[in-house]
Short mmCIF file of C-alpha atoms in Angstrom, two decimals:
data_model
loop_
_atom_site.label_atom_id
_atom_site.label_comp_id
_atom_site.label_asym_id
_atom_site.label_seq_id
_atom_site.Cartn_x
_atom_site.Cartn_y
_atom_site.Cartn_z
CA MET A 342 -18.26 -10.96 -5.47
CA LYS A 343 -18.22 -8.63 -8.44
CA LEU A 344 -16.84 -5.21 -7.64
CA ASN A 345 -19.04 -2.69 -9.40
CA LEU A 346 -17.64 0.49 -7.89
CA GLY A 347 -14.37 0.22 -9.71
CA GLY A 348 -11.03 0.02 -8.05
CA HIS A 349 -8.86 -1.36 -5.31
CA GLN A 350 -5.78 -0.44 -3.41
CA ARG A 351 -2.38 -1.86 -4.17
CA SER A 352 -1.62 -1.24 -0.53
CA ARG A 353 1.56 -2.78 0.77
CA ALA A 354 -0.08 -3.45 4.08
CA ILE A 355 -1.77 -6.80 3.69
CA LEU A 356 -5.40 -5.67 3.80
CA GLY A 357 -5.95 -2.20 5.22
CA PRO A 358 -7.60 0.13 2.72
CA VAL A 359 -7.86 -2.69 0.18
CA ALA A 360 -10.74 -4.04 2.19
CA ALA A 361 -12.31 -0.60 2.17
CA VAL A 362 -12.52 -0.65 -1.61
CA CYS A 363 -14.48 -3.86 -1.50
CA ALA A 364 -16.75 -2.34 1.12
CA LEU A 365 -17.33 0.56 -1.24
CA ALA A 366 -18.14 -1.87 -4.00
CA LEU A 367 -20.70 -3.57 -1.82
CA LEU A 368 -22.44 -0.23 -1.38
CA ALA A 369 -22.62 0.02 -5.15
CA GLY A 370 -24.08 -3.48 -5.47
CA CYS A 371 -22.37 -6.81 -6.20
CA GLY A 372 -22.92 -9.71 -8.50
CA SER A 373 -21.31 -13.13 -8.57
CA GLY A 374 -18.64 -12.52 -11.21
CA THR A 375 -15.64 -13.31 -9.02
CA SER A 376 -16.98 -16.15 -6.92
CA THR A 377 -14.76 -19.21 -6.84
CA PRO A 378 -15.98 -21.83 -9.33
CA SER A 379 -16.10 -25.46 -8.36
CA VAL A 380 -13.11 -27.65 -9.05
CA SER A 381 -13.35 -29.89 -12.07
CA SER A 382 -13.78 -33.56 -11.23
CA SER A 383 -11.66 -34.54 -14.21
CA ALA A 384 -8.80 -36.83 -13.29
CA THR A 385 -6.47 -34.88 -15.56
CA ALA A 386 -6.52 -31.09 -15.62
CA THR A 387 -5.35 -28.88 -18.48
CA VAL A 388 -4.22 -25.36 -17.60
CA ASN A 389 -3.75 -22.85 -20.41
CA PHE A 390 -1.17 -20.28 -19.32
CA TRP A 391 -0.23 -16.99 -20.99
CA GLY A 392 2.94 -15.24 -19.83
CA TRP A 393 5.95 -13.24 -20.98
CA VAL A 394 8.83 -14.10 -18.62
CA PRO A 395 11.83 -15.66 -20.42
CA GLY A 396 12.40 -19.30 -19.56
CA LEU A 397 8.77 -20.18 -18.83
CA GLU A 398 8.83 -22.91 -21.48
CA SER A 399 11.36 -24.97 -19.52
CA LEU A 400 9.58 -24.36 -16.22
CA VAL A 401 6.26 -25.49 -17.69
CA ALA A 402 7.93 -28.61 -19.05
CA ASN A 403 9.42 -29.33 -15.63
CA TYR A 404 6.07 -28.85 -13.93
CA ASN A 405 4.32 -31.18 -16.36
CA ALA A 406 6.97 -33.84 -15.75
CA LEU A 407 6.58 -33.56 -11.98
CA HIS A 408 2.78 -33.36 -11.87
CA THR A 409 1.23 -36.14 -13.91
CA GLY A 410 -2.32 -35.07 -13.06
CA THR A 411 -1.97 -31.69 -14.75
CA THR A 412 -0.88 -30.55 -18.18
CA VAL A 413 0.06 -26.89 -18.49
CA VAL A 414 -0.09 -25.52 -22.04
CA PHE A 415 2.01 -22.37 -22.40
CA HIS A 416 1.51 -19.43 -24.78
CA ARG A 417 4.21 -16.77 -24.90
CA MET A 418 2.67 -13.31 -24.88
CA THR A 419 4.01 -10.96 -27.55
CA GLY A 420 2.79 -7.87 -29.34
CA ASP A 421 -0.76 -6.96 -28.39
CA ASP A 422 -1.57 -10.21 -26.58
CA GLY A 423 -2.06 -8.32 -23.34
CA THR A 424 -4.84 -6.23 -24.82
CA LYS A 425 -6.62 -9.35 -26.09
CA VAL A 426 -7.06 -10.97 -22.69
CA LYS A 427 -10.01 -8.90 -21.47
CA ALA A 428 -12.05 -9.50 -24.62
CA ALA A 429 -11.16 -13.19 -24.61
CA VAL A 430 -12.27 -13.63 -21.00
CA ASP A 431 -15.49 -11.73 -21.62
CA ALA A 432 -16.19 -13.97 -24.61
CA GLY A 433 -15.55 -17.10 -22.55
CA ALA A 434 -12.45 -17.95 -24.56
CA GLY A 435 -9.65 -16.72 -22.31
CA PRO A 436 -6.76 -18.74 -20.90
CA ASP A 437 -6.92 -20.20 -17.41
CA VAL A 438 -3.94 -18.24 -16.10
CA VAL A 439 -2.35 -15.00 -17.28
CA GLN A 440 0.61 -12.95 -16.14
CA LEU A 441 -0.59 -9.44 -15.34
CA SER A 442 0.83 -6.14 -14.12
CA THR A 443 -0.39 -5.44 -10.60
CA HIS A 444 -1.31 -1.98 -11.89
CA ASP A 445 -3.97 -3.69 -14.07
CA LEU A 446 -5.34 -6.11 -11.50
CA PRO A 447 -7.90 -3.69 -9.95
CA ASP A 448 -9.88 -3.45 -13.17
CA TYR A 449 -9.82 -7.23 -13.57
CA VAL A 450 -11.26 -7.70 -10.08
CA ILE A 451 -13.88 -5.00 -10.61
CA ALA A 452 -15.03 -6.54 -13.88
CA GLY A 453 -15.12 -10.06 -12.46
CA ARG A 454 -12.45 -11.34 -14.83
CA VAL A 455 -10.40 -13.04 -12.09
CA VAL A 456 -11.48 -15.61 -9.55
CA ASP A 457 -10.96 -15.81 -5.81
CA ILE A 458 -8.35 -18.51 -5.18
CA SER A 459 -8.19 -18.05 -1.40
CA LYS A 460 -9.31 -21.61 -0.71
CA TYR A 461 -6.25 -22.89 -2.58
CA VAL A 462 -3.53 -20.39 -1.62
CA GLY A 463 -4.84 -18.45 1.37
CA ASP A 464 -2.30 -20.08 3.71
CA GLN A 465 0.67 -18.97 1.59
CA ALA A 466 0.85 -15.30 2.63
CA ALA A 467 3.87 -15.85 4.87
CA GLN A 468 5.81 -17.22 1.90
CA TYR A 469 5.84 -13.80 0.19
CA THR A 470 6.73 -10.27 1.12
CA ALA A 471 3.84 -8.51 2.80
CA SER A 472 3.81 -5.82 0.15
CA SER A 473 3.59 -8.22 -2.80
CA TRP A 474 0.91 -10.35 -1.16
CA ALA A 475 -1.10 -7.19 -0.53
CA SER A 476 -1.04 -6.44 -4.25
CA VAL A 477 -3.16 -9.54 -4.94
CA SER A 478 -5.34 -9.38 -1.80
CA PHE A 479 -8.82 -7.86 -1.72
CA ASN A 480 -11.19 -7.88 1.24
CA LYS A 481 -9.46 -10.94 2.75
CA LYS A 482 -9.63 -12.71 -0.60
CA VAL A 483 -6.72 -13.59 -2.86
CA TYR A 484 -6.85 -13.12 -6.62
CA GLY A 485 -3.40 -14.19 -7.73
CA ILE A 486 0.16 -15.10 -6.79
CA PRO A 487 2.82 -12.36 -6.82
CA ASN A 488 5.24 -12.81 -9.69
CA GLY A 489 7.88 -10.21 -8.91
CA ILE A 490 8.56 -6.69 -7.68
CA GLY A 491 10.47 -3.65 -8.96
CA PRO A 492 12.56 -2.00 -6.22
CA GLY A 493 14.62 0.97 -7.38
CA GLY A 494 18.32 1.79 -7.29
CA LEU A 495 20.85 4.29 -8.65
CA MET A 496 23.10 3.12 -11.47
CA TYR A 497 26.09 5.39 -11.90
CA ARG A 498 29.26 5.66 -13.99
CA THR A 499 32.17 5.14 -11.62
CA ASP A 500 34.68 6.58 -14.08
CA ILE A 501 32.74 9.81 -14.63
CA LEU A 502 32.09 10.56 -10.97
CA SER A 503 35.70 9.71 -10.11
CA LYS A 504 37.08 11.89 -12.88
CA TYR A 505 35.31 14.96 -11.55
CA GLY A 506 35.75 14.18 -7.86
CA ILE A 507 32.07 13.65 -7.16
CA ALA A 508 30.96 11.36 -4.35
CA VAL A 509 28.02 9.04 -4.95
CA PRO A 510 25.01 11.01 -3.66
CA THR A 511 23.07 9.35 -0.85
CA THR A 512 20.41 12.08 -0.54
CA TRP A 513 18.49 14.01 -3.18
CA ASP A 514 20.00 17.24 -1.87
CA GLN A 515 23.45 15.78 -2.51
CA TYR A 516 22.23 14.64 -5.92
CA LEU A 517 21.36 18.21 -6.90
CA THR A 518 24.75 19.42 -5.67
CA ALA A 519 26.47 16.67 -7.64
CA ALA A 520 24.49 17.59 -10.76
CA ARG A 521 25.65 21.20 -10.55
CA LYS A 522 29.27 20.28 -9.88
CA LEU A 523 29.34 17.75 -12.71
CA HIS A 524 27.86 20.04 -15.31
CA ALA A 525 30.09 22.94 -14.24
CA ALA A 526 33.14 20.72 -14.67
CA ASN A 527 32.01 19.50 -18.09
CA PRO A 528 28.98 21.11 -19.78
CA LYS A 529 28.70 18.08 -22.06
CA VAL A 530 27.98 15.71 -19.15
CA TYR A 531 24.66 15.55 -17.30
CA ILE A 532 23.66 13.89 -14.05
CA ALA A 533 20.67 12.12 -15.62
CA ASN A 534 18.00 12.01 -18.31
CA MET A 535 14.43 13.12 -17.63
CA SER A 536 12.25 11.09 -19.99
CA PRO A 537 8.68 12.40 -20.28
CA SER A 538 7.42 8.96 -21.28
CA GLU A 539 8.82 6.85 -18.43
CA PHE A 540 6.27 7.16 -15.63
CA GLY A 541 7.92 4.36 -13.61
CA GLN A 542 10.91 6.55 -12.83
CA TRP A 543 8.49 9.16 -11.52
CA SER A 544 6.21 6.82 -9.59
CA GLN A 545 9.08 5.17 -7.70
CA GLU A 546 10.05 8.58 -6.32
CA ILE A 547 6.42 9.39 -5.47
CA GLN A 548 6.22 6.18 -3.45
CA GLN A 549 9.57 6.96 -1.88
CA ALA A 550 8.11 10.28 -0.72
CA GLY A 551 5.32 8.39 1.04
CA SER A 552 2.70 9.45 -1.48
CA SER A 553 0.28 7.72 -3.82
CA TRP A 554 -1.88 8.45 -6.82
CA TYR A 555 -4.97 7.01 -5.11
CA GLY A 556 -6.54 6.55 -1.71
CA ILE A 557 -9.90 6.04 -0.02
CA SER A 558 -11.78 8.36 2.29
CA GLY A 559 -15.05 7.04 3.68
CA ASN A 560 -17.09 5.93 0.67
CA SER A 561 -15.10 7.89 -1.88
CA TRP A 562 -11.90 7.71 -3.85
CA THR A 563 -9.21 10.32 -3.37
CA VAL A 564 -6.66 11.22 -6.03
CA GLY A 565 -3.20 12.40 -5.03
CA ILE A 566 -1.32 13.01 -8.26
CA ASN A 567 -0.56 16.54 -7.06
CA ASP A 568 -0.19 15.83 -3.33
CA ALA A 569 2.65 17.07 -1.11
CA GLY A 570 5.05 14.23 -1.89
CA SER A 571 4.44 14.59 -5.61
CA LYS A 572 5.12 18.32 -5.40
CA LEU A 573 8.37 17.62 -3.56
CA VAL A 574 9.54 15.43 -6.43
CA ALA A 575 8.22 17.91 -9.02
CA LYS A 576 10.20 20.80 -7.53
CA ARG A 577 13.37 18.69 -7.56
CA TRP A 578 13.08 17.81 -11.24
CA GLN A 579 11.97 21.32 -12.16
CA THR A 580 15.20 22.66 -10.68
CA LEU A 581 17.24 20.08 -12.59
CA LEU A 582 15.38 20.96 -15.79
CA ASP A 583 15.53 24.74 -15.34
CA GLU A 584 19.27 24.65 -14.65
CA LYS A 585 19.77 22.41 -17.70
CA LEU A 586 21.40 19.70 -15.60
CA VAL A 587 19.54 16.82 -17.32
CA THR A 588 18.94 15.62 -20.86
CA THR A 589 15.36 15.08 -22.03
CA ASP A 590 15.46 12.23 -24.53
CA THR A 591 12.56 9.82 -24.71
CA MET A 592 13.75 6.65 -23.03
CA TRP A 593 14.54 3.54 -25.10
CA THR A 594 15.14 5.54 -28.28
CA PRO A 595 18.40 5.37 -30.26
CA GLU A 596 19.11 8.94 -29.15
CA TYR A 597 18.80 7.96 -25.50
CA TRP A 598 21.10 4.97 -25.79
CA ALA A 599 23.61 7.01 -27.79
CA ASP A 600 23.80 9.51 -24.92
CA VAL A 601 24.27 6.72 -22.36
CA ASN A 602 26.96 5.04 -24.46
CA SER A 603 28.87 8.26 -25.02
CA GLY A 604 29.11 9.09 -21.32
CA LYS A 605 26.76 12.05 -21.59
CA ILE A 606 24.57 10.64 -18.79
CA ALA A 607 26.26 9.86 -15.47
CA THR A 608 23.45 8.24 -13.46
CA ILE A 609 20.19 6.37 -14.05
CA SER A 610 17.68 5.88 -11.25
CA TYR A 611 15.34 3.00 -11.99
CA ALA A 612 14.05 -0.42 -11.04
CA VAL A 613 15.89 -3.72 -10.73
CA ARG A 614 14.68 -4.70 -14.18
CA PHE A 615 16.80 -2.00 -15.80
CA PRO A 616 20.40 -3.30 -15.32
CA PRO A 617 20.04 -6.15 -17.87
CA LEU A 618 18.66 -3.65 -20.38
CA LEU A 619 21.54 -1.31 -19.67
CA GLU A 620 24.02 -4.10 -20.25
CA SER A 621 22.44 -5.23 -23.53
CA ASN A 622 22.35 -1.69 -24.93
CA THR A 623 25.71 -0.35 -23.70
CA LYS A 624 28.12 -3.30 -23.90
CA ALA A 625 31.11 -1.04 -24.53
CA THR A 626 30.67 0.56 -21.10
CA SER A 627 31.04 -2.73 -19.23
CA GLY A 628 32.92 -2.42 -15.96
CA ARG A 629 32.23 1.30 -15.63
CA TRP A 630 28.93 1.05 -13.79
CA HIS A 631 27.98 0.45 -10.18
CA VAL A 632 24.65 0.33 -8.34
CA ALA A 633 23.86 2.26 -5.17
CA ALA A 634 20.69 2.88 -3.21
CA LEU A 635 18.29 5.51 -4.47
CA PRO A 636 19.17 8.86 -2.90
CA VAL A 637 16.75 9.54 -0.05
CA ASN A 638 14.69 12.54 0.94
CA ALA A 639 15.75 14.57 3.96
CA GLY A 640 14.90 12.81 7.22
CA SER A 641 13.85 9.57 5.51
CA THR A 642 15.31 6.16 4.67
CA ASN A 643 12.53 5.27 2.21
CA SER A 644 13.20 3.74 -1.16
CA GLY A 645 10.67 3.21 -3.96
CA ASP A 646 9.23 0.60 -6.29
CA SER A 647 7.87 1.02 -9.83
CA GLY A 648 5.47 -1.92 -9.69
CA GLY A 649 5.39 -5.66 -10.16
CA ALA A 650 3.39 -8.47 -11.69
CA ALA A 651 1.23 -11.41 -10.66
CA ASP A 652 -0.13 -14.62 -12.13
CA VAL A 653 -3.92 -14.73 -11.84
CA VAL A 654 -6.61 -17.33 -12.46
CA LEU A 655 -9.21 -16.01 -14.88
CA LYS A 656 -12.96 -16.38 -14.91
CA GLY A 657 -13.91 -19.46 -16.86
CA ALA A 658 -10.94 -21.55 -15.72
CA LYS A 659 -12.11 -25.15 -15.83
CA ASN A 660 -9.99 -26.24 -12.89
CA PRO A 661 -9.01 -23.24 -10.72
CA GLY A 662 -7.51 -25.55 -8.11
CA ALA A 663 -5.02 -26.98 -10.59
CA ALA A 664 -4.32 -23.49 -11.94
CA ALA A 665 -3.68 -22.14 -8.45
CA LYS A 666 -1.40 -25.06 -7.63
CA PHE A 667 0.64 -24.39 -10.75
CA ILE A 668 1.16 -20.66 -10.15
CA SER A 669 2.03 -21.36 -6.52
CA TRP A 670 4.77 -23.72 -7.66
CA LEU A 671 5.93 -21.36 -10.40
CA ASN A 672 6.36 -18.34 -8.14
CA GLY A 673 7.02 -19.83 -4.73
CA SER A 674 8.77 -23.18 -4.99
CA VAL A 675 12.48 -23.54 -4.43
CA ALA A 676 12.64 -25.63 -7.62
CA ALA A 677 11.49 -22.78 -9.87
CA GLN A 678 13.41 -19.88 -8.36
CA LYS A 679 16.78 -20.27 -10.07
CA THR A 680 15.26 -20.25 -13.55
CA MET A 681 12.88 -17.41 -12.69
CA ILE A 682 15.81 -15.32 -11.47
CA THR A 683 18.64 -16.21 -13.85
CA THR A 684 16.69 -16.78 -17.08
CA GLY A 685 13.48 -14.94 -16.35
CA GLY A 686 15.11 -11.86 -14.88
CA ILE A 687 12.50 -11.74 -12.14
CA PHE A 688 13.28 -10.03 -8.87
CA PRO A 689 11.31 -12.40 -6.64
CA SER A 690 8.51 -11.54 -4.28
CA SER A 691 8.67 -14.94 -2.58
CA LYS A 692 10.89 -15.50 0.44
CA ASN A 693 12.27 -18.63 -1.22
CA GLY A 694 13.34 -16.45 -4.12
CA LEU A 695 14.85 -13.77 -1.92
CA ALA A 696 16.88 -16.47 -0.16
CA SER A 697 18.05 -18.08 -3.39
CA PRO A 698 21.81 -18.03 -4.04
CA ALA A 699 20.94 -17.33 -7.67
CA LEU A 700 19.82 -13.85 -6.67
CA LEU A 701 23.25 -12.96 -5.35
CA ALA A 702 25.44 -13.71 -8.34
CA PRO A 703 28.13 -11.14 -9.20
CA VAL A 704 27.46 -9.21 -12.41
CA SER A 705 30.50 -8.74 -14.61
CA PHE A 706 29.01 -5.70 -16.37
CA PHE A 707 28.96 -3.96 -12.99
CA ASN A 708 32.59 -4.89 -12.37
CA GLY A 709 31.63 -8.00 -10.39
CA GLN A 710 29.27 -6.22 -7.99
CA VAL A 711 26.46 -8.28 -6.44
CA ILE A 712 23.92 -5.65 -7.41
CA ASN A 713 20.89 -7.43 -5.98
CA THR A 714 22.08 -6.79 -2.45
CA VAL A 715 21.22 -3.15 -3.16
CA PHE A 716 17.83 -4.01 -4.58
CA LYS A 717 17.01 -6.35 -1.68
CA GLN A 718 17.61 -3.48 0.73
CA SER A 719 15.56 -1.20 -1.49
CA ALA A 720 12.65 -3.63 -1.30
CA ALA A 721 12.94 -3.72 2.49
CA ASN A 722 12.91 0.10 2.64
CA THR A 723 9.92 0.66 0.37
CA PRO A 724 6.94 2.16 2.27
CA SER A 725 3.43 0.75 2.16
CA THR A 726 1.76 3.86 0.80
CA TRP A 727 1.26 3.29 -2.92
CA VAL A 728 -2.32 2.72 -4.08
CA ASP A 729 -3.60 1.65 -7.50
CA GLY A 730 -7.03 2.86 -8.53
CA PRO A 731 -9.60 1.89 -11.13
CA ASN A 732 -8.32 4.23 -13.87
CA PHE A 733 -4.58 3.78 -13.49
CA GLY A 734 -4.11 3.80 -17.26
CA THR A 735 -5.83 7.17 -17.51
CA ALA A 736 -3.59 8.60 -14.79
CA GLN A 737 -0.49 7.19 -16.45
CA SER A 738 -1.40 8.66 -19.85
CA ALA A 739 -2.25 12.01 -18.26
CA ILE A 740 1.12 12.17 -16.52
CA THR A 741 3.16 11.32 -19.61
CA ASP A 742 1.15 13.65 -21.85
CA GLN A 743 1.60 16.53 -19.42
CA PHE A 744 5.28 15.82 -18.88
CA ALA A 745 5.85 16.08 -22.63
CA LYS A 746 4.50 19.63 -22.37
CA VAL A 747 6.89 20.34 -19.50
CA ILE A 748 9.85 19.19 -21.55
CA ASN A 749 8.66 21.41 -24.40
CA GLY A 750 8.50 24.40 -22.07
CA GLN A 751 4.72 24.76 -22.26
CA GLU A 752 4.14 24.31 -18.51
CA THR A 753 5.90 23.46 -15.25
CA PHE A 754 5.93 20.15 -13.44
CA LEU A 755 3.60 21.56 -10.80
CA GLN A 756 1.14 22.66 -13.48
CA ALA A 757 1.47 19.23 -15.10
CA LEU A 758 0.53 17.53 -11.83
CA ASP A 759 -2.53 19.77 -11.42
CA ASN A 760 -3.63 19.03 -14.98
CA ALA A 761 -3.11 15.28 -14.61
CA GLN A 762 -5.03 15.38 -11.34
CA ALA A 763 -7.99 17.09 -13.01
CA ILE A 764 -7.99 14.63 -15.92
CA THR A 765 -7.91 11.62 -13.60
CA VAL A 766 -10.67 12.93 -11.32
CA LYS A 767 -12.87 13.79 -14.29
CA ASN A 768 -12.47 10.29 -15.68
CA LEU A 769 -13.32 8.68 -12.35
CA LYS A 770 -16.48 10.75 -12.08
CA ALA A 771 -17.39 9.90 -15.67
CA ARG A 772 -17.33 6.26 -14.60
CA GLY A 773 -19.92 7.04 -11.96
CA LEU A 774 -17.51 6.77 -9.04
CA SER A 775 -17.51 8.95 -5.95
CA VAL A 776 -14.43 11.15 -5.69
CA LYS A 777 -13.61 13.29 -2.69
CA GLY A 778 -11.66 16.53 -3.02
#
């Protein structure tokens, strides 16, 4: 079934509104772009795989040694490889399997660039978290295997908070109080950095607030970039910005890392993928960091997630059955989990991965803390409200462009949300999609 309407829901409930998107697509008319191709009768299958996770070379070699009927040929994605995939698939020259952000998967399904692998993996849902399996499920069909998730946490400098007698905040209200106390005690120290370019830090808090950028109402899309939960988060960060309690460096720049290294920034709220990056860029601060749960909103225990990835079988795959078998082994087998976690840096979406002892290793940089216990709880506390739509990239660019204006004092966060909302809705309508509200 080719989805012509454009979009799907990255719902964390296994089907729910995801199925509604496909129903909408049927109203718009469907082709055969994503039907499951027949399995090659070749005795030996070759699977061309593109991915970026560290350590995949050794895992592919192990798989080839264990499965004599299949040869997986691996290509490490670098540079602009990700942007080449769509054109390659459309030209009939794409790989068989590619690693893909779940934010991008809706457009691949809509365009018929991925195939339904339900007949090969449909019985594997119970082996993964419900939320991650939902991210690859459409209208009771499966278009990939979850590769990992991005639950959030709060990294904080133990020495700085201790020095100024500040308790680790467990709520966002406490966080604001801590920010004021910290900056009053030392005007050269800030609770955090607000980077206009890092939408993942924003989106994890939107999800935590029970909100989403997209939704479905009847036969139409809804857009919620400026909904109630988003406004709650916007008001929080506007207060922090107005009271000059945060720095505003663009993340990943030398200026940002200099501030973190110097002790100018006391906390960083971000996904499980961030601690290794923190360690590699701030080695001199080793032993001074700890990880706690994201502060919560009043009356809630919700955490948030900034998104994950999946391995998908692309249109044109000569042997989708062999491809599906490989990505099932890669992401779900006990044999692959240690390498995926320790070398690949993946926070697993599979239950085998979540149960792996490799996930619970102490981290010396964090003074021996087993930080993944925090992230496992974060994953368990993440609500099933986030929805990806057909123009996620447009929404992301709109948010970051508008936030740059906020940082420059040209508008407020609330105005930025309204502007990003208008840009996203306009783009959806320009694609010929029905948008409500």
